Amino acid sequence: MVLRRGARWAAAVLTAVCLVLLLGRGEPDGGAPGAGRAASGAPRKAVPDRVATWNICNPCGGLEKDFGRATAIAAAAPQVIGLQEACVRDVEQIRSYLKDVYGLEYRVAYGSVLRNWNRCGGLPWRPGGFGQAILSAAPMTDRVSVGYPHGGSENRGYLAVTTLVGGRSVRVFNTHLAERRQEGVRVSQVKVLAAEVARHDRAIVLGDFNAVPYAAELTPMWALATDVDPGCRPSDAEACTPTTDWNSKFDYVFLRGAITPRAHRIRPSAYSDHHMLTTDLKLGQG
């Protein structure tokens, strides 16, 4: 009994020490130190016209990885970010770090399309949710979460909300399409997504499309919108900056309506095989 109590006490102490060391670490991606706040002690603020998309690569959770992801998000401080392959528990941990360590408070909307104990933890009879999430510094309304009729090897879908970007109301979509070798499945998924995007005069579509720009299945999206990378079009895909560790452009911020990209940046990270794509936007009156 004494030995078991001693072991539990030692484990608790070790956990506490690890958390202290983790929260005191520097920015793994070259940003601000782990303390996260400005020298004055004031919290950071989200950049009001900046949006981002990032496949955060689950299953690959854990406190250190979630803290690293939070640090990467804080370095960009987008007004809105769409996360793919997101377990609810990881997103909650990321939001907690963003608020407590960096002073950035985000609302969240979930578009879970799968509940899986092996992937996202939880109890066998209450597994964790997995899919898309949108973090927004402004309130979100009119949330819609849709699972695609054909998911391929794993359930996929899109999440949509209305929120503010650059002080203007805009419909924001976040999606994750079927795996890269499942082109036929993505054809049907893009048709579902494009039909909904077309209903809105102004929209931002974030996501991991698992397809290069010239892929035939993306044709409906290109007919509706343009990517924030001005040099990246289906006819000139070689000019696209890769967004993955395997040098492919799979991640997009599509713009529809009176929205103009001002600057975009690809942010590699040790915490995913996808890079975070951020962009600053100008929203017109339309």
Tab-separated table of C-alpha atoms in Angstrom, residues 103-206:
chain	number	residue	atom	x	y	z
A	103	GLY	CA	-4.511	35.800	-23.947
A	104	LEU	CA	-6.291	34.896	-27.191
A	105	GLU	CA	-9.908	33.911	-26.683
A	106	TYR	CA	-11.634	32.021	-29.484
A	107	ARG	CA	-15.165	30.758	-29.839
A	108	VAL	CA	-15.508	27.316	-31.383
A	109	ALA	CA	-17.897	25.525	-33.726
A	110	TYR	CA	-17.543	21.795	-34.320
A	111	GLY	CA	-18.327	19.768	-37.405
A	112	SER	CA	-17.572	16.297	-36.101
A	113	VAL	CA	-18.379	13.563	-38.618
A	114	LEU	CA	-16.948	10.618	-36.715
A	115	ARG	CA	-16.905	9.393	-33.127
A	116	ASN	CA	-14.037	7.044	-32.510
A	117	TRP	CA	-12.494	5.942	-29.237
A	118	ASN	CA	-9.220	4.756	-30.795
A	119	ARG	CA	-8.686	8.044	-32.618
A	120	CYS	CA	-9.973	10.646	-30.184
A	121	GLY	CA	-10.137	8.912	-26.818
A	122	GLY	CA	-13.025	9.154	-24.413
A	123	LEU	CA	-14.931	6.177	-23.061
A	124	PRO	CA	-15.826	3.166	-25.214
A	125	TRP	CA	-19.497	4.113	-24.892
A	126	ARG	CA	-18.793	7.830	-25.287
A	127	PRO	CA	-16.021	8.235	-27.884
A	128	GLY	CA	-14.549	11.588	-28.855
A	129	GLY	CA	-15.751	13.636	-31.802
A	130	PHE	CA	-13.529	13.973	-34.876
A	131	GLY	CA	-13.792	16.154	-37.979
A	132	GLN	CA	-13.679	19.911	-38.557
A	133	ALA	CA	-13.571	22.842	-36.150
A	134	ILE	CA	-13.700	26.600	-36.690
A	135	LEU	CA	-12.162	28.975	-34.164
A	136	SER	CA	-13.313	32.585	-34.416
A	137	ALA	CA	-12.492	35.639	-32.355
A	138	ALA	CA	-15.990	36.957	-33.139
A	139	PRO	CA	-19.317	35.244	-32.415
A	140	MET	CA	-20.543	32.669	-34.924
A	141	THR	CA	-24.123	32.072	-36.021
A	142	ASP	CA	-26.097	29.805	-38.357
A	143	ARG	CA	-23.839	26.795	-37.839
A	144	VAL	CA	-24.361	23.948	-40.305
A	145	SER	CA	-22.494	20.635	-40.183
A	146	VAL	CA	-22.937	18.275	-43.146
A	147	GLY	CA	-21.522	14.813	-43.656
A	148	TYR	CA	-20.852	13.977	-47.289
A	149	PRO	CA	-23.044	11.136	-48.625
A	150	HIS	CA	-19.878	9.392	-49.825
A	151	GLY	CA	-16.983	9.689	-47.394
A	152	GLY	CA	-14.526	7.283	-48.925
A	153	SER	CA	-12.397	5.320	-46.481
A	154	GLU	CA	-13.413	7.644	-43.636
A	155	ASN	CA	-16.385	9.904	-42.959
A	156	ARG	CA	-15.792	13.437	-44.234
A	157	GLY	CA	-17.904	16.595	-44.387
A	158	TYR	CA	-18.028	20.369	-44.156
A	159	LEU	CA	-18.831	22.902	-41.446
A	160	ALA	CA	-20.211	26.375	-42.168
A	161	VAL	CA	-20.812	29.419	-39.964
A	162	THR	CA	-21.445	33.121	-40.370
A	163	THR	CA	-18.988	35.401	-38.580
A	164	LEU	CA	-16.991	38.615	-38.936
A	165	VAL	CA	-13.783	39.005	-40.928
A	166	GLY	CA	-12.360	42.479	-41.397
A	167	GLY	CA	-15.436	43.862	-39.664
A	168	ARG	CA	-17.816	42.404	-42.266
A	169	SER	CA	-20.187	39.474	-42.091
A	170	VAL	CA	-19.157	36.519	-44.236
A	171	ARG	CA	-20.075	32.866	-44.623
A	172	VAL	CA	-17.111	30.647	-43.735
A	173	PHE	CA	-16.832	27.003	-44.773
A	174	ASN	CA	-14.345	24.439	-43.506
A	175	THR	CA	-13.977	21.064	-45.205
A	176	HIS	CA	-11.825	17.968	-45.501
A	177	LEU	CA	-12.222	15.844	-48.637
A	178	ALA	CA	-11.534	12.147	-49.141
A	179	GLU	CA	-7.985	10.815	-49.168
A	180	ARG	CA	-5.672	11.613	-52.049
A	181	ARG	CA	-6.161	8.380	-54.019
A	182	GLN	CA	-9.960	8.615	-53.877
A	183	GLU	CA	-10.560	11.050	-56.725
A	184	GLY	CA	-13.967	9.623	-57.614
A	185	VAL	CA	-15.241	10.173	-54.090
A	186	ARG	CA	-13.976	13.762	-54.070
A	187	VAL	CA	-15.917	14.455	-57.279
A	188	SER	CA	-19.210	13.846	-55.480
A	189	GLN	CA	-18.051	15.690	-52.343
A	190	VAL	CA	-17.069	18.847	-54.246
A	191	LYS	CA	-20.453	18.884	-55.971
A	192	VAL	CA	-22.198	18.934	-52.580
A	193	LEU	CA	-19.899	21.639	-51.218
A	194	ALA	CA	-19.960	23.830	-54.344
A	195	ALA	CA	-23.763	23.770	-54.481
A	196	GLU	CA	-23.906	25.245	-50.976
A	197	VAL	CA	-21.122	27.770	-51.542
A	198	ALA	CA	-22.903	29.000	-54.685
A	199	ARG	CA	-25.870	30.093	-52.545
A	200	HIS	CA	-23.762	32.867	-51.002
A	201	ASP	CA	-22.611	36.038	-52.734
A	202	ARG	CA	-19.636	36.277	-50.380
A	203	ALA	CA	-17.900	33.255	-48.859
A	204	ILE	CA	-14.550	31.989	-47.620
A	205	VAL	CA	-13.887	28.279	-48.081
A	206	LEU	CA	-11.107	26.789	-45.953
